[in-house]
Short mmCIF file of C-alpha atoms in Angstrom, two decimals:
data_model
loop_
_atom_site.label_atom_id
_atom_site.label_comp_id
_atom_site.label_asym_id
_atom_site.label_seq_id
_atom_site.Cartn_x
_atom_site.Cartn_y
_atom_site.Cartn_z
CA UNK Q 716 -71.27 69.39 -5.53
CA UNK Q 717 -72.42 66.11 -5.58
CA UNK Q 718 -71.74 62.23 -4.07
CA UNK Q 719 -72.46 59.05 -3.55
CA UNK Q 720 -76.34 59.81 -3.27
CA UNK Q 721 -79.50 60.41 -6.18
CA UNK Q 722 -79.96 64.19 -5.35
CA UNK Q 723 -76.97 67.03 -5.84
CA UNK Q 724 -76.38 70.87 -4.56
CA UNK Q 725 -75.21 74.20 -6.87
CA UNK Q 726 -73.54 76.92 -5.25
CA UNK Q 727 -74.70 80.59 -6.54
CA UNK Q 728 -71.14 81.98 -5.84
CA UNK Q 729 -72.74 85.87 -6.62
CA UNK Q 730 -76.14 85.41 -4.61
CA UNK Q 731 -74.25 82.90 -1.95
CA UNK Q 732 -76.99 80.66 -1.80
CA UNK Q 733 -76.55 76.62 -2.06
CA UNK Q 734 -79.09 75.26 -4.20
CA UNK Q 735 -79.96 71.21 -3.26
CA UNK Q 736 -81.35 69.55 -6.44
CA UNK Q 737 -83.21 66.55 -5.45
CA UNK Q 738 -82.99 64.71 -8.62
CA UNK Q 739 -83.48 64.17 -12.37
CA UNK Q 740 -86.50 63.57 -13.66
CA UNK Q 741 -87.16 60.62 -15.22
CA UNK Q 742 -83.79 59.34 -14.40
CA UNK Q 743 -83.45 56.57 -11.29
CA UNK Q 744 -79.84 56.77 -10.54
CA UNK Q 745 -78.97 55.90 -7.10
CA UNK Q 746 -75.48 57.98 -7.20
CA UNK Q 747 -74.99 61.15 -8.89
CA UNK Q 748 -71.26 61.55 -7.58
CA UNK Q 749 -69.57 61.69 -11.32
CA UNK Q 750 -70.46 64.43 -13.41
CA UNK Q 751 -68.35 67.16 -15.95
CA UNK Q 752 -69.25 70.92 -16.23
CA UNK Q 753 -68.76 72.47 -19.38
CA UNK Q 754 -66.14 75.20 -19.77
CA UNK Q 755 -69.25 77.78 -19.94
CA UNK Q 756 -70.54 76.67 -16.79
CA UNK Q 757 -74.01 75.98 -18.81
CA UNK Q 758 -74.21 72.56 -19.30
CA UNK Q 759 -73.73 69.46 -16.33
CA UNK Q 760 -72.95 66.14 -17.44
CA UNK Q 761 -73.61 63.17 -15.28
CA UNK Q 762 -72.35 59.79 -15.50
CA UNK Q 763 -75.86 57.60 -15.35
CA UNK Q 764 -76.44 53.66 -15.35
CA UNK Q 765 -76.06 51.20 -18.45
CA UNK Q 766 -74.16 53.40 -20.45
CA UNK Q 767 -76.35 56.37 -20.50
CA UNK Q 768 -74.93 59.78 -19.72
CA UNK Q 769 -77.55 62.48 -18.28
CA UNK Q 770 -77.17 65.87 -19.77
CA UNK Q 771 -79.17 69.20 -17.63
CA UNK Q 772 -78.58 72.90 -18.04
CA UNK Q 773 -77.16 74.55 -14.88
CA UNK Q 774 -79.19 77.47 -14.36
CA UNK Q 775 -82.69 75.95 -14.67
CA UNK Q 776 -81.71 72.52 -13.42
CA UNK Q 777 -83.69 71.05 -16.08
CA UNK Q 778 -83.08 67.60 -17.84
CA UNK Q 779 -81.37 68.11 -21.47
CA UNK Q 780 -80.54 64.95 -23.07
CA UNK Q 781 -79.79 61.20 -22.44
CA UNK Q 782 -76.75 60.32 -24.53
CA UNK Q 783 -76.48 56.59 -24.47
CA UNK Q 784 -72.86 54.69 -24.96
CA UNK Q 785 -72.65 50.62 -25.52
CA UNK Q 786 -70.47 50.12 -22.74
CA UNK Q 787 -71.16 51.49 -19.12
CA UNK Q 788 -69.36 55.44 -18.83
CA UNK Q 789 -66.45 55.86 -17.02
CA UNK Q 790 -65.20 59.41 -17.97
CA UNK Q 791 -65.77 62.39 -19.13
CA UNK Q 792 -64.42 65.54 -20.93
CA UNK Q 793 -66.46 68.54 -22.44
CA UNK Q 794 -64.10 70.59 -25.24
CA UNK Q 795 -62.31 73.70 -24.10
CA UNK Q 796 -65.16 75.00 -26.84
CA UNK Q 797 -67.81 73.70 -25.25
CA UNK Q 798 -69.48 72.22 -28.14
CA UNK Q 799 -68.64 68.28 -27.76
CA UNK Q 800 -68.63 65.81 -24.76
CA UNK Q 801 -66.19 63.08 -25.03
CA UNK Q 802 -67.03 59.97 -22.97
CA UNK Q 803 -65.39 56.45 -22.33
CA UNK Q 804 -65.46 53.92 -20.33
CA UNK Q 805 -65.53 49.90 -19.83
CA UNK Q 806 -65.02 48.96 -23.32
CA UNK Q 807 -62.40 51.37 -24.25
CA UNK Q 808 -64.34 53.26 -26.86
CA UNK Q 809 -64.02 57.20 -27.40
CA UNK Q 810 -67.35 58.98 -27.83
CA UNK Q 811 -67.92 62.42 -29.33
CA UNK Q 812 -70.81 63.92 -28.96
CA UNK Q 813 -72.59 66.65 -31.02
CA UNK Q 814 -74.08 68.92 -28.04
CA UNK Q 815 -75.76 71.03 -31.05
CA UNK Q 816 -77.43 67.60 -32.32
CA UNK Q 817 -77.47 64.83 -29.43
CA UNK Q 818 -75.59 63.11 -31.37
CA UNK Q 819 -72.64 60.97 -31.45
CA UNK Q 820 -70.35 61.95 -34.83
CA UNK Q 821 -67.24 60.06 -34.67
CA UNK Q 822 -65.83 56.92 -32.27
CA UNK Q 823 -62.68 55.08 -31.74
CA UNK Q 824 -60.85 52.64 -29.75
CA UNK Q 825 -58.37 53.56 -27.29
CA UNK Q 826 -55.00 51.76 -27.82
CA UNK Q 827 -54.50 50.40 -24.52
CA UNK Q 828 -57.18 47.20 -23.86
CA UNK Q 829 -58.20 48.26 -20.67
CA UNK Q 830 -61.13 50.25 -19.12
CA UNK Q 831 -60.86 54.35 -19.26
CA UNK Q 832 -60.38 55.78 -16.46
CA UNK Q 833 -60.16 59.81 -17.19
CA UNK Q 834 -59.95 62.09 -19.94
CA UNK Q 835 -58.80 65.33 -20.32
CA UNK Q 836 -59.10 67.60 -23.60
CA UNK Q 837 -57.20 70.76 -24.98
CA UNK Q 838 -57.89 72.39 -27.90
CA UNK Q 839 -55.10 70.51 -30.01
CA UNK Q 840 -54.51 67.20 -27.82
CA UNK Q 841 -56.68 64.53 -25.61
CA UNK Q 842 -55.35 62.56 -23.17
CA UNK Q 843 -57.21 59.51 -22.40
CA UNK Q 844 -55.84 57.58 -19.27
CA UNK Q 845 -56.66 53.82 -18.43
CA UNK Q 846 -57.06 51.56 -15.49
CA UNK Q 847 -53.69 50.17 -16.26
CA UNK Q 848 -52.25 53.09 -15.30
CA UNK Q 849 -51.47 53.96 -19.28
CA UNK Q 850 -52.03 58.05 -20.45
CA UNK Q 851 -52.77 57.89 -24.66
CA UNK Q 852 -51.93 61.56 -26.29
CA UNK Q 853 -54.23 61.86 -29.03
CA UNK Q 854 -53.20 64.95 -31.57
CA UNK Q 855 -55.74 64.23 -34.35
CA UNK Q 856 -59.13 64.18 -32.65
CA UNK Q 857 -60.07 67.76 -33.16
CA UNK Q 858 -59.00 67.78 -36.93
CA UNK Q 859 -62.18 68.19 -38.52
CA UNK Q 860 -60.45 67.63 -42.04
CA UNK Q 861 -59.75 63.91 -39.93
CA UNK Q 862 -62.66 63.05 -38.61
CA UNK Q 863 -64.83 63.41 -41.80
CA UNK Q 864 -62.51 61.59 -43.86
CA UNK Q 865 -62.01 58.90 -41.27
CA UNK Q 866 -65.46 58.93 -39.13
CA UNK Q 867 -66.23 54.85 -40.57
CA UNK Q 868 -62.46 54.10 -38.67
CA UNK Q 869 -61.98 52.86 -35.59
CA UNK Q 870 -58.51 52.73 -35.69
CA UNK Q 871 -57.00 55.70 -33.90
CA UNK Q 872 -53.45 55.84 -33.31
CA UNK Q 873 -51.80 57.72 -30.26
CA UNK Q 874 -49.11 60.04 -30.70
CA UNK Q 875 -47.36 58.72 -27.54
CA UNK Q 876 -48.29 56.61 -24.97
CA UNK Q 877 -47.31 58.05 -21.13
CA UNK Q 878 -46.49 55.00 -18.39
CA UNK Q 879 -45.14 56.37 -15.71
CA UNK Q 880 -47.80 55.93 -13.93
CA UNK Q 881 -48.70 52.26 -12.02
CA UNK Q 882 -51.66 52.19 -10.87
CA UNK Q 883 -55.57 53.46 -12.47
CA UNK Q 884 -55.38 56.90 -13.95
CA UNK Q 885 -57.83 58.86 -11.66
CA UNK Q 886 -57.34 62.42 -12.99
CA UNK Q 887 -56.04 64.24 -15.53
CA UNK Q 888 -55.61 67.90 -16.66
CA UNK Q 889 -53.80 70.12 -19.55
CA UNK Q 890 -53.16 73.72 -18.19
CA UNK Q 891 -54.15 76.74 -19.58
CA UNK Q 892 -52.76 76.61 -23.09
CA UNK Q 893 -52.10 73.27 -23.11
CA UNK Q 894 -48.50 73.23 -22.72
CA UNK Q 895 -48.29 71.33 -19.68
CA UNK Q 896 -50.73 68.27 -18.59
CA UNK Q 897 -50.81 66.83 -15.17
CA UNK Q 898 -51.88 63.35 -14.21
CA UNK Q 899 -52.16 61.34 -11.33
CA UNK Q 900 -53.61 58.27 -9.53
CA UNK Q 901 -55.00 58.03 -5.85
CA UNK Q 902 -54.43 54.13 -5.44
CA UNK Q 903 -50.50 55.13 -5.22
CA UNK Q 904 -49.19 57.78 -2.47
CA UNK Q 905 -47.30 60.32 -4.07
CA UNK Q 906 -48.38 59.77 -7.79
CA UNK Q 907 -48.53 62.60 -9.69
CA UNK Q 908 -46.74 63.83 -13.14
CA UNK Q 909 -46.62 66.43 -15.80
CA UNK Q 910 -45.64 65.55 -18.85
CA UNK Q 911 -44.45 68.81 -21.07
CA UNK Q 912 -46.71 68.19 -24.34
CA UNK Q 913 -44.42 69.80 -27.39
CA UNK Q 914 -41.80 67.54 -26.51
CA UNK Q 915 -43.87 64.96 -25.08
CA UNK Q 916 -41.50 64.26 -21.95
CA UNK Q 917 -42.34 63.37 -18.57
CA UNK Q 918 -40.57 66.33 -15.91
CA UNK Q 919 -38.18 64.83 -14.07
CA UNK Q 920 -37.17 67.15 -11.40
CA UNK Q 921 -40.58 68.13 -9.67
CA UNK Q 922 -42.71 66.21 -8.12
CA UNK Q 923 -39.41 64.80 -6.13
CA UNK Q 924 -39.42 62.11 -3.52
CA UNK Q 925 -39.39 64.50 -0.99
CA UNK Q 926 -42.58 66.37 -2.51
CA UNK Q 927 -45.50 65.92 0.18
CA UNK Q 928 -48.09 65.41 -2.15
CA UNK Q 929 -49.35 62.16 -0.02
CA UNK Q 930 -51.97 60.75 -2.48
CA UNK Q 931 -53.55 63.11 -5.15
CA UNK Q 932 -57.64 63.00 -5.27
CA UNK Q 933 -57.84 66.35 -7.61
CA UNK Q 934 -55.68 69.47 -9.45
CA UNK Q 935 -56.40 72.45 -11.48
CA UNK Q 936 -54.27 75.19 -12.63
CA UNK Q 937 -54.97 78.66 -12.43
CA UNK Q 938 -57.08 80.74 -15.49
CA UNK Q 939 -52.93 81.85 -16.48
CA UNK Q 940 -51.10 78.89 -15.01
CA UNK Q 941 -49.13 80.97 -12.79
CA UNK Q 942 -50.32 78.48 -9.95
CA UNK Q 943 -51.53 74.62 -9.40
CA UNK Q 944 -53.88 73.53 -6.78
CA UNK Q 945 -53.47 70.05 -5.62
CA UNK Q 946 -56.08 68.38 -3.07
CA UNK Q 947 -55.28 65.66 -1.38
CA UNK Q 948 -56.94 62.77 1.27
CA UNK Q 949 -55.11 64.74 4.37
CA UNK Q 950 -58.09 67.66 3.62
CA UNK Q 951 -55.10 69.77 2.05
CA UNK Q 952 -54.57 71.89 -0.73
CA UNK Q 953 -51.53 72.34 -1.84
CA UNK Q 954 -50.74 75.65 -4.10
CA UNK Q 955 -47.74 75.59 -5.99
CA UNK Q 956 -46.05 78.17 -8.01
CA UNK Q 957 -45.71 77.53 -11.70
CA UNK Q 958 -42.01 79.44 -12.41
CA UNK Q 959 -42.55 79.75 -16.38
CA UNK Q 960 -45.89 81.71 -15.93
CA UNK Q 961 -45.19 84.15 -13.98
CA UNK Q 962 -46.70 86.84 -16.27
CA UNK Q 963 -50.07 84.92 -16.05
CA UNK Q 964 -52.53 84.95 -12.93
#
């Protein structure tokens, strides 16, 4: 749990004990309120000043690695593996980062020509959303074949470009097995969408116009997609039930 403020807490969910972390050392960052967990729950990425992007292990709260981007970091998306961190951010570039190395091993540009907003990452497909409001599906990035043949390219090309949305792209999420990703924007009351991936269409009859989601600040889907949590600026959650997973949990 973190904010707007240089120190963060972790919450022992066996021991029930709330850990507050008054920094990173080394680091000076005034705000600490961005940050991406890896699937593992090991690893805590933080979104740092000037492009740099703070790295710490969650158990012993100790400082890992500074990655450090050209532009200044906007989002962030560990792999559903757990062994890359993709980052982005004010000049549209896609970092992936080696966790094994430190290192960055293959960039491109996001088709779109405005800053990232959000990423999200399955293990086929990432979805990069933009300020404009734009949601890029990428379906090559985790081709290893790919990226060594094309890691000097920074030419990239989306398999389909989402725009339903109008306004920034604030968060972003593929389900389970990837099926289904849901995106959405807080600037805009009601904005939220899934798009089905195989077929690359937006659903058209849920969320409705009459669908109280007032405006979206988070989402997750349960470990078998049988439900989807939706918070939103009322102090709500919102559980719905997922009708084509209802063998999962």
């Amino acid at each position: 749990q973190s904010g707007r403020r240089p120190f963060f807490y972790i919450y022992d969910a066996e021991a029930g004990k709330i850990d507050k972390i008054p920094g990173i050392n080394g680091r000076s960052e005034k705000s600490l309120e961005k940050f991406s967990t890896s699937p593992d729950g090991s690893l805590i990425a933080f979104i740092g000043n000037d492009g740099y992007i703070i790295v710490i292990e969650a158990k012993s709260k100790m400082w890992v690695a500074d990655l450090k981007m050209n532009g200044s970091v906007r989002a962030l998306s560990f792999t559903p593996d757990g062994k890359f961190l993709l980052s982005s951010g004010s000049d549209g570039e896609v970092y992936r980062w080696d966790l094994r190395t430190k290192k960055c091993v293959d960039k491109f540009h996001n088709e779109d020509g405005t800053y990232t907003s959000f990423m999200s990452a399955s293990s086929q497909f990432l979805a990069v959303g933009a300020e404009s409001g734009v949601v890029n599906i990428y379906n090559d990035w985790n081709n290893s074949n790919y990226y060594y043949n094309n890691r000097n390219s920074m030419k990239r090309n989306p398999m389909k470009s989402i725009m339903n949305l109008h306004t920034s792209v604030d968060y972003m999420k593929f389900n389970t097995d990837g099926q289904i990703l849901a995106f959405s924007s807080r600037r805009e009351k009601d904005s939220l969408k899934l798009l089905h991936v195989p077929t690359q269409t937006v659903f058209s009859n849920w969320p409705t116009t009459k669908t109280p989601l007032s405006y979206v600040w988070s989402l997750d889907f349960s470990p078998g997609s049988k439900y989807m949590a939706i918070g939103n600026d009322k102090g709500k959650c919102l559980l719905y039930k997922l009708s084509h997973y209802q063998d999962g949990a």
